[in-house]
Short mmCIF file of C-alpha atoms in Angstrom, two decimals:
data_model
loop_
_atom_site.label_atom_id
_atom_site.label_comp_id
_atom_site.label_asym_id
_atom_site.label_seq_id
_atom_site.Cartn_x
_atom_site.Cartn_y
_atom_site.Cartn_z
CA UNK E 180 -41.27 17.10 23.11
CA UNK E 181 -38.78 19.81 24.13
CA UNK E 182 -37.33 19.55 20.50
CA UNK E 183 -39.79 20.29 17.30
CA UNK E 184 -37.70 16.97 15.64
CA UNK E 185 -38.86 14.34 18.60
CA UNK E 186 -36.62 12.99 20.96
CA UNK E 187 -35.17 9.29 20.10
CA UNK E 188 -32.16 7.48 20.91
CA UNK E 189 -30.23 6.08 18.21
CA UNK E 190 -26.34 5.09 17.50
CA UNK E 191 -23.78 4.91 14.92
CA UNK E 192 -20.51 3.98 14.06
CA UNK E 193 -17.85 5.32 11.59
CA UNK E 194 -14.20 3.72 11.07
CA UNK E 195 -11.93 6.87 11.11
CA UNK E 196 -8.38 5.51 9.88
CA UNK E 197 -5.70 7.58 8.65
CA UNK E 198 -5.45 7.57 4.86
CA UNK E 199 -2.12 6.46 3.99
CA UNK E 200 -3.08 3.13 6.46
CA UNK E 201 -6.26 3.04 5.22
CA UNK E 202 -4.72 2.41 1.40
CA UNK E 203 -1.92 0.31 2.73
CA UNK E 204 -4.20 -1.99 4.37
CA UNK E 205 -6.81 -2.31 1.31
CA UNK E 206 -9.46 -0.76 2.94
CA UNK E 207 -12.14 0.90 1.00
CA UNK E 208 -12.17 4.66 1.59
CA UNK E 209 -15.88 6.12 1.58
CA UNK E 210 -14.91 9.32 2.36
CA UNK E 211 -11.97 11.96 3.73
CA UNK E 212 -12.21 13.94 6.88
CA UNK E 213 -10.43 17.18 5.67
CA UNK E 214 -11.14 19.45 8.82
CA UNK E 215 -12.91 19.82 11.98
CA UNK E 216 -13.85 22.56 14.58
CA UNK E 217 -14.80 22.59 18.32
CA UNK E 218 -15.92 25.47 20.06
CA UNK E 219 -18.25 26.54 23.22
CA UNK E 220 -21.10 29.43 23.58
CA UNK E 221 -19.65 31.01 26.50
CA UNK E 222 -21.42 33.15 28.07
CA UNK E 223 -24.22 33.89 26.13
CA UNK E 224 -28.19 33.49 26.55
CA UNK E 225 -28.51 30.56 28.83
CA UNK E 226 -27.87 26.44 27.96
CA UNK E 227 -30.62 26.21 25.83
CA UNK E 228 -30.49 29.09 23.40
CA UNK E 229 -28.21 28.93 20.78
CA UNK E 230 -25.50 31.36 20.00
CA UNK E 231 -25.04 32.76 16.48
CA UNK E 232 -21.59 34.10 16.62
CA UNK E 233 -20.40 30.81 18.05
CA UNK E 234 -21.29 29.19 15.36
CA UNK E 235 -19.95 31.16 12.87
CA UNK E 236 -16.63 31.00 14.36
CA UNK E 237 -16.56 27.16 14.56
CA UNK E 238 -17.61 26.88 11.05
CA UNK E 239 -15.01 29.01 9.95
CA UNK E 240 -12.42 27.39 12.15
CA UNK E 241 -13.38 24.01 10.13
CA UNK E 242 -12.90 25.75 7.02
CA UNK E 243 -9.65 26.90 8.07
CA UNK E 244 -8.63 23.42 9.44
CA UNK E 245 -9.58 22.17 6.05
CA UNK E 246 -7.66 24.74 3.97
CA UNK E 247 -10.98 25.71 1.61
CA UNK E 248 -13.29 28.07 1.41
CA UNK E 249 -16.96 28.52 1.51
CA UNK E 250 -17.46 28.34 -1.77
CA UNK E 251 -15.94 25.30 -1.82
CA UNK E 252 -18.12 23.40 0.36
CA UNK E 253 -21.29 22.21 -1.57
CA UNK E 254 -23.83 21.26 0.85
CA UNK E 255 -24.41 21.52 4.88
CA UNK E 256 -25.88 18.64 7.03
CA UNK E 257 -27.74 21.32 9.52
CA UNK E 258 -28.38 20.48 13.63
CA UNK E 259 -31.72 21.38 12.31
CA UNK E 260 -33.88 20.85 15.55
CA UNK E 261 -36.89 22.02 14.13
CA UNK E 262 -37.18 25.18 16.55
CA UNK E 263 -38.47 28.31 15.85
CA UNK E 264 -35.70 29.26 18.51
CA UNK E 265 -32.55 27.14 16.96
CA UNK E 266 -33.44 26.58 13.78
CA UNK E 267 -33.57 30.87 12.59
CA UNK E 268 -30.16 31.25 14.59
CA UNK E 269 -28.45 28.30 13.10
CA UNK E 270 -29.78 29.40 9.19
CA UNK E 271 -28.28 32.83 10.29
CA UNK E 272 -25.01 31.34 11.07
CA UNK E 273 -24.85 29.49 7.71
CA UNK E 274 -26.03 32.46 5.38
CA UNK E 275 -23.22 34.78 6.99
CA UNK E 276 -20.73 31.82 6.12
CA UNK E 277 -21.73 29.44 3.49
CA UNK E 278 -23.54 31.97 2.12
CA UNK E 279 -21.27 34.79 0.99
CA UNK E 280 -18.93 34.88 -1.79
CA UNK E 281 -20.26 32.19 -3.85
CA UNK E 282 -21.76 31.94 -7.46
CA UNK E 283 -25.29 32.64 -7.94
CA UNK E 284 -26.09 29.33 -9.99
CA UNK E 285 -24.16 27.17 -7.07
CA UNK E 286 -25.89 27.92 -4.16
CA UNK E 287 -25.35 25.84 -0.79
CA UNK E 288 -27.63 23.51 -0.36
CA UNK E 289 -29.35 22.77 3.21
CA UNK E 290 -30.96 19.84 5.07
CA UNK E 291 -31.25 17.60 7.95
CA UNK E 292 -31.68 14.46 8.45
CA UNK E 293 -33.65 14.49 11.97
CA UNK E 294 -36.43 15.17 9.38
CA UNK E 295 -36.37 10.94 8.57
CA UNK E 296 -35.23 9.68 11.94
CA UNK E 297 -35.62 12.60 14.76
CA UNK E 298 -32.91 13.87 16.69
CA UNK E 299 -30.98 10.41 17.62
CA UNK E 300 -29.38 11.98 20.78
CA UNK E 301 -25.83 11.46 21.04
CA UNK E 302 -25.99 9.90 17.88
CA UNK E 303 -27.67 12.99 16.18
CA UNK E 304 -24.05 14.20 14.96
CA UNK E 305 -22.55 10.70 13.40
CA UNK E 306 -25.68 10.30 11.93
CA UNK E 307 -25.51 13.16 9.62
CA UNK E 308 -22.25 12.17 8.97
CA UNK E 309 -23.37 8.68 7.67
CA UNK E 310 -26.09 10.56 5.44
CA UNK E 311 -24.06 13.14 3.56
CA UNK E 312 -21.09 9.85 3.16
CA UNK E 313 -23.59 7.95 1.10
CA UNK E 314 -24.83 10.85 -0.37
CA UNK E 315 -21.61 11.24 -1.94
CA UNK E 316 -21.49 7.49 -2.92
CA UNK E 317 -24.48 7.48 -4.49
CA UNK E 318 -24.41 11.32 -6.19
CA UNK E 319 -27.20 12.85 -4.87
CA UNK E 320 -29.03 15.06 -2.16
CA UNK E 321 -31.36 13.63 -0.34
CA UNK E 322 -34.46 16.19 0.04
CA UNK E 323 -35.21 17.26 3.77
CA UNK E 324 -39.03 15.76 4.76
CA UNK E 325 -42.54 17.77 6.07
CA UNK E 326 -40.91 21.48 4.86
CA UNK E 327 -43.86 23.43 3.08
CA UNK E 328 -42.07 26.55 3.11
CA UNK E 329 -38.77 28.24 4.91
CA UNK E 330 -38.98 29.72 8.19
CA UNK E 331 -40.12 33.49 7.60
CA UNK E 332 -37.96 34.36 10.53
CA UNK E 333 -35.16 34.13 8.27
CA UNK E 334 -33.77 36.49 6.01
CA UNK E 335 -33.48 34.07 2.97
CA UNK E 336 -32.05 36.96 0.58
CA UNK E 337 -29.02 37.56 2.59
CA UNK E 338 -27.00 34.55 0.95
CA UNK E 339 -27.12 32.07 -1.45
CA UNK E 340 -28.18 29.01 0.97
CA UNK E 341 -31.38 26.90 -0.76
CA UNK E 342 -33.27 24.27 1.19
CA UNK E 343 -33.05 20.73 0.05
CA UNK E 344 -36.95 19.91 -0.29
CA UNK E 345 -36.58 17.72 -2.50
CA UNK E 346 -33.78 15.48 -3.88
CA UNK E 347 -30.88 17.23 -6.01
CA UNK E 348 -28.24 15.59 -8.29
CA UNK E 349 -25.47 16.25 -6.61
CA UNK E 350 -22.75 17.77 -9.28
CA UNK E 351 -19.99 19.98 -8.89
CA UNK E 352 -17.28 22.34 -11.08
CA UNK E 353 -14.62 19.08 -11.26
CA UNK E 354 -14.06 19.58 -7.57
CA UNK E 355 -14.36 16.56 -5.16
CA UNK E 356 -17.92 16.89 -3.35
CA UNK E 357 -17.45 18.68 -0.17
CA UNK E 358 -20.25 18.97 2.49
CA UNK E 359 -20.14 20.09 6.19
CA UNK E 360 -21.93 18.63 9.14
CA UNK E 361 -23.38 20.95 12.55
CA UNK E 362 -23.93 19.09 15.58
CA UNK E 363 -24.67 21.49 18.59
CA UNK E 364 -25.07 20.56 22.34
CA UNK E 365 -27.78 21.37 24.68
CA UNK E 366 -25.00 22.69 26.72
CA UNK E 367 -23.43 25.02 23.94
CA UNK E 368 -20.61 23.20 22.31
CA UNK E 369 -20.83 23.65 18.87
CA UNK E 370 -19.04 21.12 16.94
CA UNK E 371 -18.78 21.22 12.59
CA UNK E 372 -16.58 18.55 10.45
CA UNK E 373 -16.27 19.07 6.83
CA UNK E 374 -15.87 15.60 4.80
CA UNK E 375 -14.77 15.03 1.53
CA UNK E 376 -15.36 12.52 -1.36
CA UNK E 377 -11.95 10.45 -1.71
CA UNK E 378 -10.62 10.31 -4.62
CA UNK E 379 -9.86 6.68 -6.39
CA UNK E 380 -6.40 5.97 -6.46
CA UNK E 381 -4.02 5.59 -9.36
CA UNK E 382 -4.79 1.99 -11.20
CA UNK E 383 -7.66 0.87 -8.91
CA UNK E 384 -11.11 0.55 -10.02
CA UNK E 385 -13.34 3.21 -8.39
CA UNK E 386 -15.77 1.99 -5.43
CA UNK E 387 -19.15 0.84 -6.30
CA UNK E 388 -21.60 2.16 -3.69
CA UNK E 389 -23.48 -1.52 -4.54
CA UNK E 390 -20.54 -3.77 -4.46
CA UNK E 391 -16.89 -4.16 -4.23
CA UNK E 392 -14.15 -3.34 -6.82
CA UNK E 393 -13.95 -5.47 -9.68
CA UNK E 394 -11.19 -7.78 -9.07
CA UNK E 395 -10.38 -10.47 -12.51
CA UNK E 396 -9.99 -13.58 -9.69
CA UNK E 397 -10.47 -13.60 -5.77
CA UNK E 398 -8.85 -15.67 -3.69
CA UNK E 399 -10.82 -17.29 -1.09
CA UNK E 400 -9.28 -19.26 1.91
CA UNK E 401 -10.40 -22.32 4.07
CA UNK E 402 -8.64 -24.18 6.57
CA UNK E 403 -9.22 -26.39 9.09
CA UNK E 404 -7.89 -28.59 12.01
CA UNK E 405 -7.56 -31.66 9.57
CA UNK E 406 -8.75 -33.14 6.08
CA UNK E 407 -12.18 -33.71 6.90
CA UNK E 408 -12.30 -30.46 8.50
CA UNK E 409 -11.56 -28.70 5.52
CA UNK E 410 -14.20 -30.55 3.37
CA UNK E 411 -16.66 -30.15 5.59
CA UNK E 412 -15.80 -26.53 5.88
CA UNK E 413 -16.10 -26.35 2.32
CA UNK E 414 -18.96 -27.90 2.47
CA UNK E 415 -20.41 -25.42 4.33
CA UNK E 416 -19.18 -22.04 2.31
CA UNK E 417 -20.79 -23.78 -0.44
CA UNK E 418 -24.42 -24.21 1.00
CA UNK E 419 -23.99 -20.54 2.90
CA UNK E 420 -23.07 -19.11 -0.61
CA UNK E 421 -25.84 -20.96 -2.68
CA UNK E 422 -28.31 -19.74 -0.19
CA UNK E 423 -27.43 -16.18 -0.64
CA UNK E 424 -27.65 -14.95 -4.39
CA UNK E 425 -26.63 -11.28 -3.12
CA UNK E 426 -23.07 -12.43 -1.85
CA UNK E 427 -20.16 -10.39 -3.56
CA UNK E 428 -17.44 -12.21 -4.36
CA UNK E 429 -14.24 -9.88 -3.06
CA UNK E 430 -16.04 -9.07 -0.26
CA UNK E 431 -16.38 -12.65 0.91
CA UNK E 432 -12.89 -13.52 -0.35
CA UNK E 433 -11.83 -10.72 1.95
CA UNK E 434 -13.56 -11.73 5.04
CA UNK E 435 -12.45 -15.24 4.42
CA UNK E 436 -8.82 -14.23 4.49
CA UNK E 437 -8.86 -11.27 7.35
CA UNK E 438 -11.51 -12.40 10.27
CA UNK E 439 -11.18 -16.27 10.11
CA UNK E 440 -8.08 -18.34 11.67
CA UNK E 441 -5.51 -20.28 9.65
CA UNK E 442 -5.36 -23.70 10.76
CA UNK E 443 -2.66 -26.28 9.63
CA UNK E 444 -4.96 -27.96 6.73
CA UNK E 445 -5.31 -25.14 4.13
CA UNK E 446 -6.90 -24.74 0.76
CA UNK E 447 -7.57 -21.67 -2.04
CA UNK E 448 -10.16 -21.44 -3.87
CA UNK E 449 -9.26 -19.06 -6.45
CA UNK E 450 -12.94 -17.26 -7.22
CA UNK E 451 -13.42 -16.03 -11.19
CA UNK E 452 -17.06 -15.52 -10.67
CA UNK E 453 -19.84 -16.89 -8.31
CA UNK E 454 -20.17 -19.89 -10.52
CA UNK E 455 -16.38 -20.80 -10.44
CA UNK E 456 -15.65 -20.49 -6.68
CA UNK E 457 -19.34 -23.04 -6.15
CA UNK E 458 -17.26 -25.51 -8.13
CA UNK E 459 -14.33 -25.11 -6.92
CA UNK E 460 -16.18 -25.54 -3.47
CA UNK E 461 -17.62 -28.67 -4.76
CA UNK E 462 -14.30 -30.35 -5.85
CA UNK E 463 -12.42 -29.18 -2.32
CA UNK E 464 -15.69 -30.52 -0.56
CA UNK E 465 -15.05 -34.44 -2.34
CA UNK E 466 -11.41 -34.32 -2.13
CA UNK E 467 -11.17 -33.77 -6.02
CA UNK E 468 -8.77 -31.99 -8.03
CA UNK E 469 -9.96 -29.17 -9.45
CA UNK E 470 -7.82 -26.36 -11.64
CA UNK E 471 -8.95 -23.59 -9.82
CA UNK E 472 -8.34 -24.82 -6.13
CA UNK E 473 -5.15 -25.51 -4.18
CA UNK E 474 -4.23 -27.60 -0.95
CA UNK E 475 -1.82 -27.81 1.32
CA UNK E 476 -0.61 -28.33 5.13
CA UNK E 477 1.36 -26.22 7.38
CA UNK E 478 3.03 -27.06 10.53
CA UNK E 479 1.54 -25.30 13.62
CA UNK E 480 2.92 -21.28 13.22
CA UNK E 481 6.31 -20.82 14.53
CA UNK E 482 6.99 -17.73 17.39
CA UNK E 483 9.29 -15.05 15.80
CA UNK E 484 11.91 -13.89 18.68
CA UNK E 485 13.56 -10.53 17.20
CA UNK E 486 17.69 -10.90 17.91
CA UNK E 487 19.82 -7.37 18.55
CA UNK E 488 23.62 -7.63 18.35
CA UNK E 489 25.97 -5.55 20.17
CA UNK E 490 28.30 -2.77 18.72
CA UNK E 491 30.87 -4.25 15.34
CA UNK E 492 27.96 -4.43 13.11
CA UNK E 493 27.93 -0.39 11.96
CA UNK E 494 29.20 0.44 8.71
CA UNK E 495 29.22 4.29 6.61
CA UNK E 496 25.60 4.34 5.05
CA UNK E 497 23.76 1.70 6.78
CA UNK E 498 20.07 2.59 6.50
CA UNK E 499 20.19 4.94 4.42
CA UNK E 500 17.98 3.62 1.17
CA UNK E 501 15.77 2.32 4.17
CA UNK E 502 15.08 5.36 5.75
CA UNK E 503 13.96 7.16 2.48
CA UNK E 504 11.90 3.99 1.65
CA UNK E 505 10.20 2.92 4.60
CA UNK E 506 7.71 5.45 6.21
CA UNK E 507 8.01 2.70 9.36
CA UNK E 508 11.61 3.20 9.67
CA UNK E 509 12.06 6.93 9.33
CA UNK E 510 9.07 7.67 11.75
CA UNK E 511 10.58 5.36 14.53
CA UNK E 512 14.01 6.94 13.76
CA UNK E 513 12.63 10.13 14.18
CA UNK E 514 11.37 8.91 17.78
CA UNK E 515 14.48 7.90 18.34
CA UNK E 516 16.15 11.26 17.12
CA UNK E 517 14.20 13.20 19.38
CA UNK E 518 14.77 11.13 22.44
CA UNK E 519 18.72 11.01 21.95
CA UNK E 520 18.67 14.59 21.13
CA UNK E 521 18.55 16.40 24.49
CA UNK E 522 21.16 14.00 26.11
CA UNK E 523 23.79 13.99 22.99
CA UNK E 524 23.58 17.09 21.14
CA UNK E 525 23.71 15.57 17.60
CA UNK E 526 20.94 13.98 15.54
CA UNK E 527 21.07 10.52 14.24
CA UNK E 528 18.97 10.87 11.49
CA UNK E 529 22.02 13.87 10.19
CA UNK E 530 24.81 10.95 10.99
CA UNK E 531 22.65 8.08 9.19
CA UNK E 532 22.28 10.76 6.17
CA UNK E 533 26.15 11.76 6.12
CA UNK E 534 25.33 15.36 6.51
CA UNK E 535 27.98 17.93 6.73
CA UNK E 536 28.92 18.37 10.32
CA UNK E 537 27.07 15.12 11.52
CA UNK E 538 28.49 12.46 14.23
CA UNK E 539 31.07 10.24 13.22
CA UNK E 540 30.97 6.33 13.57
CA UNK E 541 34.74 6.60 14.70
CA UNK E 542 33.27 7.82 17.77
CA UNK E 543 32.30 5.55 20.26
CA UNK E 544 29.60 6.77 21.69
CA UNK E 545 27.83 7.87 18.23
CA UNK E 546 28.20 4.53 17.06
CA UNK E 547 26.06 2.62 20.53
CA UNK E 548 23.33 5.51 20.04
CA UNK E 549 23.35 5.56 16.33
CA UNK E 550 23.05 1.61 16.40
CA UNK E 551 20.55 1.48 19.10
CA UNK E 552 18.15 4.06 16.94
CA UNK E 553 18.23 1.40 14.12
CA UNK E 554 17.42 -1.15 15.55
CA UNK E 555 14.55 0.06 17.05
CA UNK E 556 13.74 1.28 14.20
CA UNK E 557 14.04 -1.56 12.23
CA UNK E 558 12.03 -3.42 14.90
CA UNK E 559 9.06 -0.99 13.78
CA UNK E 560 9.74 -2.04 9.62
CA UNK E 561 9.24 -5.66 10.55
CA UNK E 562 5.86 -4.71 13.17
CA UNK E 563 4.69 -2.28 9.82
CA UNK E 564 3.88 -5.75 8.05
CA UNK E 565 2.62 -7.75 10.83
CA UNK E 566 5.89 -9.86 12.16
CA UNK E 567 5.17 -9.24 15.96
CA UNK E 568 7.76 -10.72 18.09
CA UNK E 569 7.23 -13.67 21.07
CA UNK E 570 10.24 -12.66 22.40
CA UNK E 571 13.12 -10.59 22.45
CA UNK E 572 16.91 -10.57 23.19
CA UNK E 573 19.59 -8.47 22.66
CA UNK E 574 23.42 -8.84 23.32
CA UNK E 575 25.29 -6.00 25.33
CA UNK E 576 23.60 -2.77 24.08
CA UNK E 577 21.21 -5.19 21.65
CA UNK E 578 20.04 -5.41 25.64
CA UNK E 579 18.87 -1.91 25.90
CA UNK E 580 17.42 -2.00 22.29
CA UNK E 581 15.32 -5.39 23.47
CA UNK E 582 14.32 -3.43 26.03
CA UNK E 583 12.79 -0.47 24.43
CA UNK E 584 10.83 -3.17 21.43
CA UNK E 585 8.98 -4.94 24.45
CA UNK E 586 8.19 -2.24 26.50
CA UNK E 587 10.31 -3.44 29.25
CA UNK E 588 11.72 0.37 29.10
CA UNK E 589 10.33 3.55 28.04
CA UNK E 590 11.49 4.75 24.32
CA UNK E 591 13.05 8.04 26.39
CA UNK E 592 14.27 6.01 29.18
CA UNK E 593 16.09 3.89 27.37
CA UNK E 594 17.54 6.74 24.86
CA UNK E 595 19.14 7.68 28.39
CA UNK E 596 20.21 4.42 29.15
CA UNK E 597 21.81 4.07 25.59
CA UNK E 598 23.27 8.16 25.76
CA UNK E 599 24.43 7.87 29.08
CA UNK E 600 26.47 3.77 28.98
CA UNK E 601 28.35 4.83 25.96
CA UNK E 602 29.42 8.47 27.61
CA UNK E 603 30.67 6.31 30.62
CA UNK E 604 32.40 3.76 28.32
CA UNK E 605 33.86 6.20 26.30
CA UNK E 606 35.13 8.95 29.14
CA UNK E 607 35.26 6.85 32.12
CA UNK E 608 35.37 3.28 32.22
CA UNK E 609 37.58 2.71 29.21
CA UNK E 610 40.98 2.07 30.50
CA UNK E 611 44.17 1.76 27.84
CA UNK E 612 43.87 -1.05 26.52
CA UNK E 613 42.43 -2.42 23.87
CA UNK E 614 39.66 -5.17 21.84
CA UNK E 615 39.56 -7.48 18.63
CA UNK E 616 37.42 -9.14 17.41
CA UNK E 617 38.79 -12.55 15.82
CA UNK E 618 36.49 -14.93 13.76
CA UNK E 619 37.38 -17.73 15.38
CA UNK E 620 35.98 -20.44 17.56
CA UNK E 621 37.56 -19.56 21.34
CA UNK E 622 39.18 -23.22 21.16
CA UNK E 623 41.34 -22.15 18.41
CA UNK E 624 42.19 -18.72 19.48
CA UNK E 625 46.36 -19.42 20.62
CA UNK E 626 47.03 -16.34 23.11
CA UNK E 627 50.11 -18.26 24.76
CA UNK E 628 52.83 -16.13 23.20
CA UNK E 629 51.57 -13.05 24.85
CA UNK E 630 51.27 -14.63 27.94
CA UNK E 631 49.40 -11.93 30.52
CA UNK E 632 49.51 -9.32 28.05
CA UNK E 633 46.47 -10.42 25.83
CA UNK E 634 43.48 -12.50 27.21
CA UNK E 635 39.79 -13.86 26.00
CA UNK E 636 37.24 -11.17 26.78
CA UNK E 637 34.33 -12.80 25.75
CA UNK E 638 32.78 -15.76 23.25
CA UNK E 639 30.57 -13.80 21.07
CA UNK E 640 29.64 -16.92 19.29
CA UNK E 641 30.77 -20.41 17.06
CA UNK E 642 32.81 -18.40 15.42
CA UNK E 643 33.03 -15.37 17.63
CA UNK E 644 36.13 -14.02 19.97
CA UNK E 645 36.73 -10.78 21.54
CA UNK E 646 40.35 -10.76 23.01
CA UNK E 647 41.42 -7.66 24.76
CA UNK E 648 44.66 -7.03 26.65
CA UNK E 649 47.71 -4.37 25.67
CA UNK E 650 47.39 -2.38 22.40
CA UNK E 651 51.20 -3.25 21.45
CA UNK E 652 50.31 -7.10 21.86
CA UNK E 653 46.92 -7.11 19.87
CA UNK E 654 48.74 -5.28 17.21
CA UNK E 655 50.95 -8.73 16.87
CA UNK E 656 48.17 -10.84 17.09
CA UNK E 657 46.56 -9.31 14.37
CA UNK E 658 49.35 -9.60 12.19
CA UNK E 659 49.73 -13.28 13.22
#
């Protein structure tokens, strides 16, 4: 063994998610990433020998990243390789870090898991990861195996850092529980993430490291292609759960509802306790009625085709509650902003908001880019909750916001599609005439008294006319 731990091979997996999706979406948060450092020896001593300095600086960058200091951290997951090379250098490191500036009684604590499982290979890092998550979960240290004493080649008195040799409750000063993780490469990249225990959020139940959160009833969904189906599903859930006493019931109520499909015959079981979802089970199972259980059909899921009009449906203050409201929309918009930007010189987010000095919607060309950015945007509200469209359409510039939704065109390229139509509508193309729009089936628009004066320019719709023709002659057809 080149490595005093062992080599073995081992893997892990983490679900990294961003935190505001990660609440959103009901997912249980074990733990926060709060910052994270990447840096390489250089040239120092050779591949193999470790380089102090190096990792000082990327444990400071993590602290940095995270916005704490030392002091703050409570424990470190060490590399830990065992080696009476790595192991002095890398307890150097920490003791000129962790080790300063922090309270006598609160000293960092130290360990490594490669003392339980060996060194795991490219799974070494993730796998300290793992240990110090559930450490957190569960409130406590776990003590580092086969250490009879610390290393004498390390100066133990020149910080507060204390070796985890046996398990420690793991308590803190009202702070979260911090702890950073080392993971170094043969090669000399030096890599240190400092995780953080999440706090519960306002009005839910905190997470039980044994279970799920208490919920007072769980719904839990069959379906099936037909009646029988969805007995004999029932059926089923009902001998899987009776087998297994362990089950939880939110957890299987979740699973039910998020990784199976909905088919057209459909029932809810709505789950108290173990004891009321098996009888609830039961009843579904005969074709009973029970008080807890509800059935129903659907007809097979209709497609969802996303419709984008043309210019005419603008008005002073459209989106404006939305874009303060809906994270979805104002990031899009944003997009959109900073795509128009460079080819209009005014932002749409300013003219949606009214600001002083912002683009008009009496100008032409603000209007077809200000419109455009919205309905992208609102495109991305209705994706936020999981409307995804089978097809899209638009109607003159709706066209070039279609476009952009299916990926039929670039957000940027069709910003400049957008920018540039309405500059040529508005400075070259547009003659001196005129347009109005009449709410009116074509049939019954009368144009005869203006003979070639006034003409239909299009049939918008039902009930849906543009006419366009002389300014002097659609001023007397409006008043007719």
């Amino acid at each position: 063994s080149a490595d005093g731990a062992g080599w073995s091979e081992g893997v892990g997996l983490l679900l990294v998610e961003r935190l505001s999706d990660a609440r959103r979406n009901g997912h249980r948060v074990l733990a926060v990433v709060r910052g994270s450092a990447v840096n390489q020896d250089g040239a120092s001593n050779g591949l193999t020998a470790p380089n102090g300095p190096s990792q000082q600086r990327v444990i400071r960058a993590a602290l940095a990243g995270a916005g704490l200091s030392a002091a703050e951290v409570d424990a470190v997951e060490a590399h830990g390789t065992g080696t009476t090379l790595g192991d002095p250098i890398e307890a150097q490191a920490l003791l000129a870090t962790y080790g300063q500036d922090r309270p006598a009684d609160r000293p960092l604590w130290l360990g490594s898991v490669k003392s339980n499982i060996g060194h795991a290979q490219a799974a070494a890092g993730v796998a300290g990861v793992i240990k110090m998550v559930e450490a957190m979960r569960h409130g406590v240290l776990p003590g580092t195996l086969h250490v009879d004493e610390p290393t004498p080649h390390v100066d133990w008195s020149a910080g507060a850092v204390e070796l985890l040799t046996e398990p420690v409750d793991w308590t803190t000063d009202g702070h979260p529980r911090r702890a950073g993780i080392s993971s170094f490469g043969i090669s000399g990249t030096n890599a240190h993430v400092i995780i953080e225990e999440a706090e519960a959020e306002a009005g839910t139940a905190p997470a039980d490291p044994d279970g799920g959160t208490e919920l007072p009833v769980v719904p839990w969904t069959v379906s099936a292609k037909s009646e029988a189906g969805l007995r004999a599903q029932a059926e089923r859930l009902a001998a899987h759960v009776e087998a297994d006493t362990t089950l939880d019931v939110t957890d299987l109520g979740w699973s039910l509802a998020s990784s199976r499909a909905a088919l057209e015959h459909r029932a809810v079981v709505l789950a108290a306790d173990r004891e009321s979802a098996l009888s609830g089970l039961a009843a579904l199972a005969e074709g009973l009625p029970a008080g807890n259980v509800v059935t129903g059909t659907v007809e097979e899921s209709t497609r969802v085709a996303f419709v984008f009009p043309g210019q005419g449906s603008q008005w002073q203050g459209m989106a404006t509650e939305l874009l303060e409201a809906s994270p979805a929309f104002a990031g899009r918009l944003a997009e959109c902003d900073a795509a128009l930007r460079p080819l209009t010189g005014w932002s749409v987010t300013d003219m949606i908001r009214g600001s002083e000095g912002a683009a008009s919607l009496d100008d032409v060309e603000a209007v077809q880019c200000a419109l455009w950015a919205v309905m992208v945007s609102l495109a991305a509200v209705w994706r936020s909750v999981g409307v995804e469209p089978a097809a899209v359409i638009g109607h003159s510039q709706g066209e070039i916001a279609a476009a952009a939704v299916s990926g039929a065109l670039s957000l940027e390229d069709a910003a400049k599609v957008v920018a540039l139509r309405a500059r040529a509508i508005g400075e070259e193309l547009s003659g001196r005439g005129g347009m109005v729009s009449v709410a009116l089936p074509v049939d019954e628009v009368r144009l005869e008294a203006w003979g070639d004066r006034v003409s239909v320019a299009s049939v918008n719709g039902p009930s849906s006319t543009v006419v366009s023709g002389d300014p002097e002659a659609l001023g007397e057809l409006l008043a007719v």
